[in-house]
Amino acid sequence: MITATRQVPHATPTKSADHTRIRLLIHGGAGAILREKLALDREQAHRRALTDSLHAGHTVLAAGGSSIDAVIAAIVTMEDSPLFNAGKGSVFNHEGRNEMDASIMDGDSRMAGAVAGVTTVRNPIRAAHAVMTQSKHVLLIGAGAERFATEQGLEISDPGYFYTQHRWKQLQQAIASEQIMLDHDADAESAASDNHEKHGTVGAVALDCFGNLAAGTSTGGLTNKRYGRIGDSPIIGAGTYADNRSVAVSATGVGEMFIRTAAAFHTAAQVRLLGTPIDQAAAHTLTEIAAIGGEGGLIVLDPQGRYAMRFSTGGMYRGTIGYDGIAWTGIFTDN
Amino acid sequence: MITATRQVPHATPTKSADHTRIRLLIHGGAGAILREKLALDREQAHRRALTDSLHAGHTVLAAGGSSIDAVIAAIVTMEDSPLFNAGKGSVFNHEGRNEMDASIMDGDSRMAGAVAGVTTVRNPIRAAHAVMTQSKHVLLIGAGAERFATEQGLEISDPGYFYTQHRWKQLQQAIASEQIMLDHDADAESAASDNHEKHGTVGAVALDCFGNLAAGTSTGGLTNKRYGRIGDSPIIGAGTYADNRSVAVSATGVGEMFIRTAAAFHTAAQVRLLGTPIDQAAAHTLTEIAAIGGEGGLIVLDPQGRYAMRFSTGGMYRGTIGYDGIAWTGIFTDN
């Protein structure tokens, strides 16, 4: 009698620490983010939030922490910010609830964890990590995933915690216009503040001083979504992938297209199988997505610290930080 | 304002029909299936069920039907058989319910659909197909997926429909021994009838007379599973993938490992990016899975009608049929 699957790390040679190679990349969603439509205070707020996330991850890496812990620290910071469509600030589904998804993967062991359709876990990325480390499984969904997170002692929040007024207005607008809206798409009323926001999924990829990669992604999905719709964020291979033999990837965009093209894994596969430079690999993945009518962005990082932040949309909230601790943030095509 | 994702088929040149190229492959799960442990009547019953499935798909293909419709016909036949861990005959979760997953993908348009955690849809593969063709989404889960299936007019069954005595015994045994069992693993009492059964997921890949590929997979998951655990079967890129530019793939085995290796997409990627012969590509995918401690099987089919049925377990229920309509079935390594 064989018990269920166990995530078996493969043997890892002991690696020496090199604190100069640490690197973290983050994204806070891609979309039609245009400089002329983004109010300066909104731009500054987003840049501050991205910078906070970069510093949170950098603190972990600089102290010799693992890439997994850096990814968690960076993503938790964005989940806790109301500016992004993940954790607090998640969009509302048709029933007026926040239904969140997240995934995480360790590039050394290729262990992975994910949750989908959770409504009360304050930090879905922590739940994904608990699935990876404390269960034999990779993907848990719905009430079962919440029960697991609760049993693991993760912080459970009242639904009111996730509420933000502008997401609620977006839902009412969407219901009125019978549209399923992408992430935090604009509505007519709040166009000035929201028109720049799309695909507000957050993600991070990190390289630690031991040369290990990790990737993670977290999202609130689509405004007014129904029927338990799940996008690419909790899907290992679509929204998230990490493999020390190639790259770590986190994606954001039209989730369905990223699933159909196995976007994160495809990016890694090009690097591993063909030796494609990572920027070209990311660009080709976006070309594949465009061929079926999709758009979005990717952050990609390899074990040498080379990285790419590619998007086919007007802009992507993004940033990176390395050994020197100087946070770089970008939003538009020209930064 | 942009509404949610739409699955956009890419332009397809008109293809001429060639009825001699049709091909269907199916699997009914891989596991420690040994000739000396499988009673002759059980072997014959499985071979008959596989043959019925092959004929159902062949009837579609021979009449000029699409590879998608052939995959559905073949899988519905196995879902309706109590012998396989899909549809009727699905294993029970910890709460004594049948929680089923399925996915389907069209190699021409690369459109895809999937459902996870459905409990009342008689044929989960039909629900996956409805998601692909009647929604803008790829993956729907839980109660939302059931509501969608109901609204689409799919057949809803009383939970009693899915009940089979030997699955119920397996659950009681598993609960007693506190194990999460893989598919229809053996229990001590029914070892004679069940010991050959593992990873009883079903799947099909087909090539139609127009040269279009399709793939689908359907499963009842793990006996005694908890927490809304989802395996690879409903994950596009892990359990199922189809792309006319490379191959159609359906997988069965330790789902977590197939997710972590993006098994179906990885097989397709080797063919598309490197031109790897399909049998080698399938073998390499299984090597990747073995490297992280997993096992299972794959069926793979390309647009020229070349195919592979590979497994790293003791056996795999499998079969194929082509233009001549002669069904071939295999169970053990030596057929």
XYZ file of C-alpha atoms in Angstrom:
670
model
C 0.000 0.000 0.000
C 1.441 3.277 -1.073
C 0.490 6.500 0.644
C -0.051 9.642 -1.302
C 2.611 11.640 -3.040
C 5.424 13.156 -1.100
C 7.385 16.102 -2.380
C 10.883 14.754 -2.499
C 13.671 17.296 -2.759
C 16.450 16.082 -4.988
C 19.973 15.913 -3.658
C 21.616 19.299 -3.560
C 25.340 19.794 -3.422
C 26.365 22.150 -0.675
C 26.756 25.566 -2.149
C 28.947 28.329 -0.925
C 27.400 31.624 0.046
C 28.106 34.634 -2.146
C 26.321 37.672 -0.777
C 27.043 39.765 -3.852
C 24.833 37.681 -6.116
C 21.519 38.239 -4.334
C 18.740 39.639 -6.506
C 15.000 40.227 -6.157
C 12.475 41.195 -8.815
C 8.837 42.016 -8.192
C 5.755 42.961 -10.186
C 2.458 44.461 -9.097
C 0.498 43.817 -12.265
C 0.590 44.791 -15.929
C -2.007 46.728 -17.893
C -2.839 49.884 -19.823
C -0.846 52.013 -17.418
C -0.054 55.290 -19.169
C 1.921 58.137 -17.658
C -0.563 60.776 -18.767
C -3.438 58.913 -17.083
C -1.766 58.126 -13.780
C -2.101 60.901 -11.205
C 1.204 61.789 -9.595
C 0.044 60.900 -6.085
C -1.072 57.467 -7.304
C 2.236 56.937 -9.068
C 4.139 57.890 -5.940
C 2.011 55.645 -3.757
C 2.683 52.690 -6.038
C 6.404 53.400 -6.201
C 6.529 53.585 -2.417
C 4.677 50.289 -2.089
C 6.972 48.604 -4.607
C 10.012 49.989 -2.789
C 8.702 48.684 0.549
C 8.262 45.252 -1.001
C 11.787 45.297 -2.462
C 13.286 46.297 0.867
C 11.349 43.581 2.701
C 12.744 40.925 0.384
C 16.210 42.439 0.342
C 16.388 42.373 4.126
C 15.895 38.605 3.988
C 18.440 38.048 1.221
C 21.073 40.362 2.708
C 20.882 38.455 5.988
C 21.652 35.213 4.177
C 18.010 34.123 4.046
C 16.559 31.863 1.378
C 15.061 32.979 -1.913
C 11.758 31.388 -0.788
C 11.652 33.557 2.331
C 12.539 36.650 0.288
C 9.713 35.926 -2.150
C 7.288 35.532 0.745
C 8.459 38.770 2.415
C 8.143 40.746 -0.819
C 4.711 39.344 -1.677
C 3.285 39.669 1.848
C 4.167 43.384 1.703
C 2.167 43.768 -1.503
C -0.702 41.576 -0.216
C -0.941 43.831 2.836
C -1.043 46.962 0.677
C -4.517 47.990 -0.558
C -2.973 49.176 -3.841
C -2.604 45.763 -5.413
C -5.126 43.103 -6.388
C -3.891 40.543 -3.861
C -4.645 40.033 -0.168
C -6.069 43.328 1.179
C -7.288 45.232 -1.863
C -8.349 42.152 -3.790
C -11.198 42.655 -6.205
C -14.675 41.319 -5.412
C -16.302 38.385 -7.144
C -19.930 38.417 -8.261
C -21.136 37.428 -4.796
C -19.261 40.344 -3.216
C -16.499 38.200 -1.767
C -12.733 38.277 -2.193
C -11.584 34.972 -3.656
C -7.811 34.766 -3.743
C -5.182 32.486 -5.318
C -1.432 32.128 -4.792
C 1.459 29.815 -5.599
C 5.132 29.451 -4.742
C 7.971 27.279 -6.028
C 11.501 26.502 -4.867
C 13.998 26.271 -7.733
C 16.390 23.999 -5.864
C 14.055 21.147 -4.889
C 11.352 22.074 -7.393
C 8.902 21.730 -4.544
C 5.784 23.825 -4.985
C 2.590 24.841 -3.210
C -0.560 26.688 -4.194
C -4.033 27.630 -2.988
C -7.032 28.720 -5.044
C -10.348 30.250 -4.089
C -9.492 31.152 -0.492
C -11.538 33.919 1.106
C -10.291 34.394 4.658
C -6.527 33.748 4.629
C -4.847 37.092 5.237
C -1.755 36.181 3.212
C -2.493 33.586 0.549
C 1.228 33.323 -0.313
C 1.845 31.985 3.216
C -0.891 29.402 2.670
C 0.787 28.349 -0.596
C 4.065 28.007 1.272
C 2.403 25.905 3.982
C 1.002 23.592 1.294
C 4.523 23.234 -0.110
C 6.229 22.519 3.189
C 3.534 21.034 5.447
C 1.499 18.840 3.095
C 2.137 16.146 0.533
C 0.199 18.138 -2.013
C 0.781 21.005 -4.413
C -2.662 22.547 -4.917
C -5.502 22.897 -2.409
C -8.735 24.712 -3.233
C -11.659 26.443 -1.547
C -12.921 25.542 1.900
C -10.441 22.662 2.138
C -7.526 25.026 1.558
C -8.885 27.366 4.238
C -9.266 24.530 6.720
C -5.680 23.533 6.020
C -4.428 27.117 6.454
C -6.349 27.434 9.719
C -4.921 24.174 11.038
C -1.461 25.436 10.110
C -1.996 28.454 12.338
C -1.982 31.027 9.572
C -3.662 34.348 10.200
C -7.345 34.258 9.265
C -9.009 37.590 8.600
C -12.574 38.703 8.753
C -13.927 39.287 5.214
C -14.118 42.978 6.145
C -10.316 43.085 6.284
C -10.044 42.643 2.523
C -12.614 45.366 1.776
C -11.505 48.479 -0.025
C -13.979 51.058 -1.223
C -12.713 51.391 -4.755
C -12.897 47.613 -5.333
C -16.467 47.615 -4.056
C -17.380 50.442 -6.422
C -15.786 48.510 -9.257
C -17.975 45.496 -8.462
C -21.180 47.550 -8.372
C -20.218 49.153 -11.657
C -19.398 45.772 -13.176
C -22.670 44.248 -12.033
C -24.542 47.232 -13.420
C -22.826 46.856 -16.756
C -22.874 43.039 -16.605
C -19.209 42.802 -17.220
C -16.623 40.528 -15.785
C -13.800 42.940 -15.259
C -10.149 42.215 -15.413
C -8.537 42.821 -12.048
C -8.956 46.464 -11.212
C -10.111 47.742 -14.555
C -11.429 51.223 -14.724
C -15.014 52.173 -14.285
C -16.360 55.410 -15.657
C -16.583 57.142 -12.297
C -13.136 56.453 -11.029
C -11.290 56.483 -14.320
C -8.844 59.060 -13.069
C -7.651 56.846 -10.287
C -8.197 53.416 -11.758
C -7.709 53.547 -15.477
C -4.059 52.692 -15.091
C -4.794 49.554 -13.145
C -5.099 46.190 -14.806
C -3.998 42.681 -14.072
C -3.007 43.808 -10.553
C -1.653 40.404 -9.611
C 1.598 40.575 -7.627
C 4.652 38.383 -7.906
C 8.308 38.015 -6.995
C 11.369 36.045 -8.062
C 14.544 35.878 -6.013
C 18.103 34.572 -6.065
C 19.714 33.986 -2.675
C 23.365 33.994 -1.673
C 23.491 30.202 -2.117
C 22.480 30.509 -5.763
C 18.969 29.154 -5.267
C 16.001 30.566 -7.151
C 12.382 30.914 -6.030
C 9.197 32.357 -7.520
C 5.759 33.291 -6.186
C 2.529 34.899 -7.372
C -0.632 36.101 -5.582
C -3.896 37.544 -6.890
C -7.492 38.469 -6.216
C -8.467 37.477 -9.736
C -11.215 39.202 -11.706
C -13.819 41.728 -10.572
C -17.319 40.223 -10.790
C -15.935 36.756 -11.582
C -18.355 33.865 -11.164
C -18.403 30.127 -11.112
C -15.191 29.696 -9.139
C -13.022 30.971 -12.001
C -9.298 30.402 -11.448
C -6.566 32.135 -13.444
C -2.898 31.350 -13.906
C -1.599 32.652 -10.569
C -2.059 29.408 -8.580
C -1.033 27.206 -11.496
C 2.551 25.959 -11.321
C 3.874 26.209 -14.883
C 1.430 28.955 -15.893
C 1.761 31.851 -13.414
C 4.769 30.613 -11.446
C 7.800 28.409 -12.077
C 11.282 28.062 -10.604
C 14.099 25.684 -11.525
C 17.740 26.290 -10.611
C 18.674 24.697 -13.963
C 17.015 27.549 -15.862
C 15.077 30.466 -14.334
C 12.468 31.653 -11.852
C 9.354 33.245 -13.399
C 6.265 35.059 -12.150
C 3.584 36.170 -14.591
C 0.705 38.649 -14.642
C -1.939 39.258 -17.263
C -4.876 37.582 -18.917
C -4.728 34.394 -16.866
C -6.506 32.119 -19.295
C -3.932 32.801 -22.011
C -1.066 32.192 -19.593
C -2.552 28.797 -18.710
C -3.085 27.814 -22.350
C 0.532 28.667 -23.177
C 2.029 27.318 -19.918
C 3.709 30.722 -19.857
C 6.063 30.397 -16.880
C 7.229 26.880 -17.724
C 7.553 27.730 -21.422
C 9.878 30.590 -20.538
C 11.999 28.249 -18.411
C 11.931 25.524 -21.073
C 13.340 27.823 -23.742
C 16.249 28.696 -21.464
C 16.875 25.113 -20.383
C 16.335 23.304 -23.694
C 17.597 25.899 -26.178
C 19.832 28.162 -24.117
C 17.740 31.138 -25.207
C 18.776 34.412 -23.511
C 16.177 35.120 -20.855
C 14.958 38.388 -22.303
C 14.331 36.693 -25.645
C 12.630 33.772 -23.917
C 10.278 36.153 -22.097
C 9.577 38.055 -25.309
C 8.796 34.842 -27.169
C 6.400 33.719 -24.446
C 4.549 37.031 -24.769
C 4.447 36.521 -28.551
C 2.832 33.114 -28.036
C 0.292 34.728 -25.712
C -0.392 37.523 -28.206
C -0.990 34.903 -30.925
C -4.042 33.671 -29.008
C -5.231 37.168 -28.131
C -3.649 37.707 -24.703
C -1.354 40.199 -23.053
C 0.526 40.696 -19.819
C 3.999 40.601 -18.351
C 6.702 38.391 -16.889
C 9.601 38.778 -14.496
C 12.441 36.314 -15.042
C 15.668 35.690 -13.104
C 18.451 33.155 -13.626
C 21.047 31.715 -11.191
C 23.714 34.108 -12.523
C 21.533 37.048 -11.520
C 20.589 37.973 -15.073
C 17.009 39.146 -15.267
C 14.231 40.416 -17.515
C 11.016 42.363 -16.872
C 8.953 42.114 -20.052
C 5.387 43.192 -20.749
C 3.161 43.526 -23.800
C 0.817 45.988 -22.074
C 1.139 49.769 -21.717
C 2.922 49.364 -18.413
C 3.769 47.053 -15.550
C 4.357 47.891 -11.896
C 7.770 46.411 -11.267
C 11.042 46.742 -9.447
C 14.348 45.129 -8.633
C 17.018 45.251 -5.971
C 20.434 43.625 -5.674
C 23.436 43.466 -3.355
C 23.778 47.239 -3.097
C 20.272 47.558 -1.621
C 19.248 50.315 -4.020
C 15.629 49.792 -5.027
C 14.722 50.452 -8.669
C 11.069 50.810 -9.614
C 9.335 51.108 -12.971
C 5.752 51.527 -14.135
C 5.744 52.773 -17.728
C 7.666 51.633 -20.801
C 10.165 54.447 -20.172
C 10.290 53.664 -16.423
C -12.980 49.082 -20.288
C -11.910 45.638 -21.267
C -14.041 42.642 -20.441
C -12.507 39.440 -19.253
C -10.407 37.132 -21.323
C -11.828 35.509 -24.364
C -10.363 32.368 -25.830
C -9.412 33.466 -29.312
C -8.789 30.694 -31.814
C -5.937 31.537 -34.132
C -6.477 31.526 -37.875
C -6.452 28.022 -39.309
C -5.864 27.263 -42.954
C -8.520 24.964 -44.378
C -7.257 21.449 -44.184
C -8.206 18.594 -46.418
C -9.740 15.506 -44.889
C -7.677 12.324 -44.918
C -9.610 9.538 -43.268
C -6.634 7.201 -43.174
C -4.739 9.296 -40.659
C -7.221 9.103 -37.776
C -5.795 7.798 -34.508
C -6.983 7.534 -30.921
C -5.000 6.599 -27.809
C -6.468 6.113 -24.358
C -5.268 5.290 -20.863
C -7.149 4.127 -17.797
C -4.428 4.730 -15.237
C -0.917 3.532 -14.463
C 0.285 1.675 -11.380
C 1.731 -1.517 -9.948
C -0.367 -3.645 -12.272
C 1.262 -7.061 -12.468
C -0.010 -9.952 -14.532
C 0.325 -12.447 -11.681
C -1.775 -10.273 -9.383
C -4.571 -9.402 -11.787
C -7.370 -11.982 -11.870
C -8.287 -13.044 -15.379
C -11.873 -11.839 -15.086
C -10.667 -8.402 -13.947
C -8.186 -8.265 -16.811
C -10.894 -9.184 -19.295
C -13.304 -6.622 -17.853
C -10.705 -3.870 -18.181
C -9.795 -4.897 -21.723
C -13.464 -4.858 -22.670
C -13.935 -1.404 -21.148
C -10.860 -0.065 -22.919
C -12.085 -1.559 -26.196
C -15.514 0.034 -25.739
C -13.824 3.391 -25.182
C -11.655 2.987 -28.284
C -14.659 2.069 -30.421
C -16.642 5.039 -29.099
C -13.868 7.440 -30.112
C -13.214 5.645 -33.387
C -16.863 5.938 -34.400
C -16.546 9.712 -34.115
C -13.264 9.908 -36.013
C -14.319 7.483 -38.767
C -17.422 9.582 -39.415
C -15.251 12.654 -39.968
C -15.807 14.014 -36.468
C -13.340 16.197 -34.612
C -10.545 15.009 -32.362
C -12.218 16.912 -29.490
C -15.456 14.965 -29.945
C -13.510 11.689 -30.170
C -11.676 12.479 -26.920
C -14.996 13.241 -25.216
C -16.622 10.040 -26.519
C -13.691 7.896 -25.381
C -13.470 9.503 -21.934
C -17.241 9.513 -21.301
C -17.201 5.751 -21.900
C -14.535 5.320 -19.221
C -16.231 7.810 -16.864
C -19.440 5.765 -17.157
C -17.595 2.522 -16.380
C -17.230 1.690 -12.674
C -13.800 0.178 -13.390
C -11.916 3.466 -13.610
C -11.290 6.248 -11.110
C -13.294 8.857 -13.018
C -17.017 9.647 -13.126
C -18.877 6.571 -11.839
C -16.346 4.578 -9.868
C -14.444 7.615 -8.601
C -12.738 7.189 -5.262
C -14.158 8.835 -2.139
C -12.584 11.781 -0.356
C -12.275 11.956 3.415
C -15.833 13.266 3.753
C -17.197 10.328 1.774
C -17.847 12.324 -1.370
C -16.636 11.910 -4.933
C -14.708 15.023 -5.923
C -13.787 14.926 -9.591
C -11.518 16.874 -11.938
C -11.191 16.980 -15.733
C -9.609 18.994 -18.513
C -9.631 19.120 -22.298
C -7.602 20.988 -24.929
C -7.910 21.555 -28.658
C -4.577 21.411 -30.483
C -5.703 23.599 -33.357
C -6.937 26.688 -31.480
C -5.135 25.821 -28.242
C -8.417 26.528 -26.492
C -8.806 24.654 -23.240
C -11.296 24.018 -20.453
C -11.171 22.362 -17.052
C -13.150 21.774 -13.876
C -11.875 20.790 -10.442
C -13.634 19.594 -7.325
C -17.033 18.858 -8.893
C -19.246 16.356 -7.074
C -22.467 16.019 -9.043
C -21.600 16.363 -12.739
C -22.080 12.925 -14.299
C -19.374 13.463 -16.922
C -16.732 15.939 -15.777
C -15.076 15.861 -19.217
C -18.275 17.368 -20.687
C -18.113 20.120 -18.068
C -14.496 20.831 -19.044
C -15.592 21.031 -22.674
C -18.423 23.423 -21.773
C -15.921 25.655 -19.968
C -13.784 25.654 -23.116
C -16.573 26.440 -25.545
C -19.236 28.277 -23.505
C -17.201 30.462 -21.149
C -14.372 32.928 -21.383
C -12.445 30.953 -18.805
C -10.209 27.895 -18.669
C -10.588 26.605 -15.108
C -13.663 26.642 -12.864
C -13.681 25.027 -9.425
C -16.087 23.661 -6.830
C -19.643 24.861 -6.421
C -19.122 27.545 -9.066
C -18.118 24.928 -11.632
C -21.204 22.870 -10.753
C -23.482 25.883 -11.098
C -21.959 26.543 -14.503
C -22.391 22.917 -15.586
C -26.002 22.943 -14.417
C -26.733 26.151 -16.304
C -25.188 24.582 -19.393
C -27.720 21.775 -19.172
C -25.213 19.029 -18.412
C -26.448 15.891 -16.720
C -26.325 16.200 -12.931
C -26.289 12.979 -10.961
C -27.300 12.142 -7.449
C -24.182 11.461 -5.313
C -25.424 7.858 -5.120
C -24.754 7.458 -8.835
C -20.998 7.648 -8.292
C -21.044 5.119 -5.460
C -19.293 1.804 -5.946
C -18.873 -0.648 -3.126
C -15.172 -1.284 -3.590
C -14.353 2.438 -3.502
C -16.368 2.806 -0.300
C -14.475 -0.088 1.262
C -11.218 1.535 0.197
C -12.218 4.730 1.989
C -13.161 2.927 5.211
C -9.879 1.061 5.056
C -7.956 4.271 4.408
C -9.658 6.102 7.254
C -8.935 3.187 9.565
C -5.279 3.212 8.609
C -5.148 7.039 8.391
C -3.725 6.981 4.934
C -4.404 9.123 1.962
C -4.518 6.538 -0.734
C -3.559 6.970 -4.303
C -6.537 6.439 -6.567
C -7.700 2.894 -6.120
C -4.815 1.500 -4.174
C -5.233 -1.875 -2.653
C -6.521 -2.544 0.779
C -5.710 -5.773 2.543
C -9.160 -7.271 2.175
C -9.635 -6.698 -1.497
C -6.045 -7.068 -2.558
C -6.939 -9.757 -5.041
C -9.212 -7.435 -6.950
C -7.603 -4.088 -6.291
C -3.899 -4.511 -5.906
C -3.359 -3.906 -9.586
C -5.171 -0.615 -9.513
C -3.362 2.657 -9.074
C -3.566 6.120 -10.542
C -6.873 5.109 -12.198
C -7.207 8.451 -13.940
C -8.453 8.156 -17.527
C -7.354 10.085 -20.589
C -7.440 10.227 -24.361
C -5.580 11.873 -27.226
C -6.882 11.915 -30.778
C -5.966 12.933 -34.326
C -8.884 13.594 -36.660
C -9.083 13.367 -40.441
C -8.330 17.094 -40.696
C -5.026 16.656 -38.884
C -6.150 18.305 -35.658
C -5.044 17.015 -32.278
C -6.941 17.017 -28.971
C -6.275 15.738 -25.461
C -8.388 15.175 -22.350
C -8.049 13.740 -18.851
C -10.567 12.909 -16.080
C -10.106 11.652 -12.533
C -11.624 11.058 -9.131
C -8.312 11.918 -7.476
C -7.112 10.268 -4.276
C -8.970 8.041 -1.829
C -9.386 9.785 1.532
C -8.051 13.079 0.151
C -8.728 16.174 2.237
C -8.489 19.920 2.035
C -9.712 20.204 -1.548
C -6.561 18.594 -2.953
C -6.257 18.907 -6.721
C -3.858 16.846 -8.831
C -2.575 17.281 -12.366
C -5.644 16.094 -14.280
C -7.424 19.487 -14.464
C -4.199 21.424 -14.965
C -3.503 22.394 -18.565
C 0.228 21.821 -19.065
C 0.484 19.203 -16.293
C -2.088 16.458 -16.983
C -3.277 17.581 -20.407
C -1.845 19.494 -23.362
C -2.501 19.672 -27.094
C -0.827 21.744 -29.774
C -0.976 20.909 -33.489
C 2.592 22.207 -33.774
C 3.883 19.403 -31.547
C 1.765 16.744 -29.819
C -1.310 15.921 -27.740
C -0.591 14.484 -24.282
C -2.617 13.004 -21.424
C -0.900 11.940 -18.202
C -1.665 9.711 -15.244
C 0.275 9.153 -12.055
C 1.390 10.946 -8.946
C -0.332 14.234 -9.754
C 1.854 16.479 -7.618
C 4.991 15.436 -9.501
C 3.298 15.956 -12.845
C 2.377 19.500 -11.804
C 5.886 20.300 -10.560
C 7.416 19.113 -13.854
C 4.647 20.546 -16.098
C 4.682 17.026 -17.524
C 2.314 17.357 -20.484
C 3.667 20.702 -21.653
C 7.269 19.614 -21.119
C 6.684 16.629 -23.394
C 5.239 18.928 -26.065
C 8.029 21.482 -25.590
C 10.753 18.922 -26.239
C 9.091 17.964 -29.515
C 8.457 21.539 -30.589
C 11.700 23.193 -29.449
C 14.189 20.365 -29.980
C 12.462 18.050 -32.468
C 12.862 15.199 -29.995
C 11.179 11.960 -31.168
C 7.971 11.621 -29.174
C 8.865 8.373 -27.465
C 12.124 9.914 -26.228
C 10.318 13.048 -25.133
C 7.846 10.987 -23.090
C 10.675 8.942 -21.586
C 12.567 12.076 -20.623
C 9.480 13.557 -18.956
C 9.162 10.379 -16.871
C 12.858 10.658 -15.984
C 12.262 14.209 -14.735
C 9.329 12.937 -12.668
C 11.402 10.059 -11.283
C 14.123 12.534 -10.268
C 11.698 14.128 -7.798
C 10.324 10.799 -6.614
C 7.265 10.348 -8.850
C 5.964 7.778 -11.302
C 3.175 7.376 -13.813
C 2.494 7.278 -17.515
C 1.820 9.360 -20.608
C 0.086 8.894 -23.928
C 1.426 11.096 -26.724
C 0.274 11.582 -30.342
C 1.578 13.843 -33.091
C -0.126 15.234 -36.230
C 1.550 12.564 -38.381
C -0.127 9.881 -36.301
C 3.064 8.801 -34.539
C 2.417 7.892 -30.950
C 3.904 6.716 -27.668
C 2.431 5.057 -24.566
C 5.099 5.284 -21.868
C 4.927 4.422 -18.175
C 7.381 4.082 -15.327
C 5.011 1.929 -13.253
C 4.432 -1.835 -13.423
C 1.633 -1.355 -15.891
C -0.792 1.049 -17.493
C -4.273 0.388 -18.825
C -4.035 1.638 -22.371
C -5.138 1.174 -25.935
C -5.088 2.571 -29.435
C -7.122 2.402 -32.612
C -6.551 3.758 -36.113
C -8.165 3.842 -39.529
C -8.636 0.067 -39.691
C -10.838 0.112 -36.586
C -8.930 -2.689 -34.883
C -8.680 -1.944 -31.167
C -5.386 -2.772 -29.451
C -5.280 -2.885 -25.669
C -2.398 -3.266 -23.233
C -2.084 -3.481 -19.458
C 1.326 -4.947 -18.593
C 4.799 -4.151 -19.843
C 4.524 -7.106 -22.230
C 0.969 -6.091 -23.217
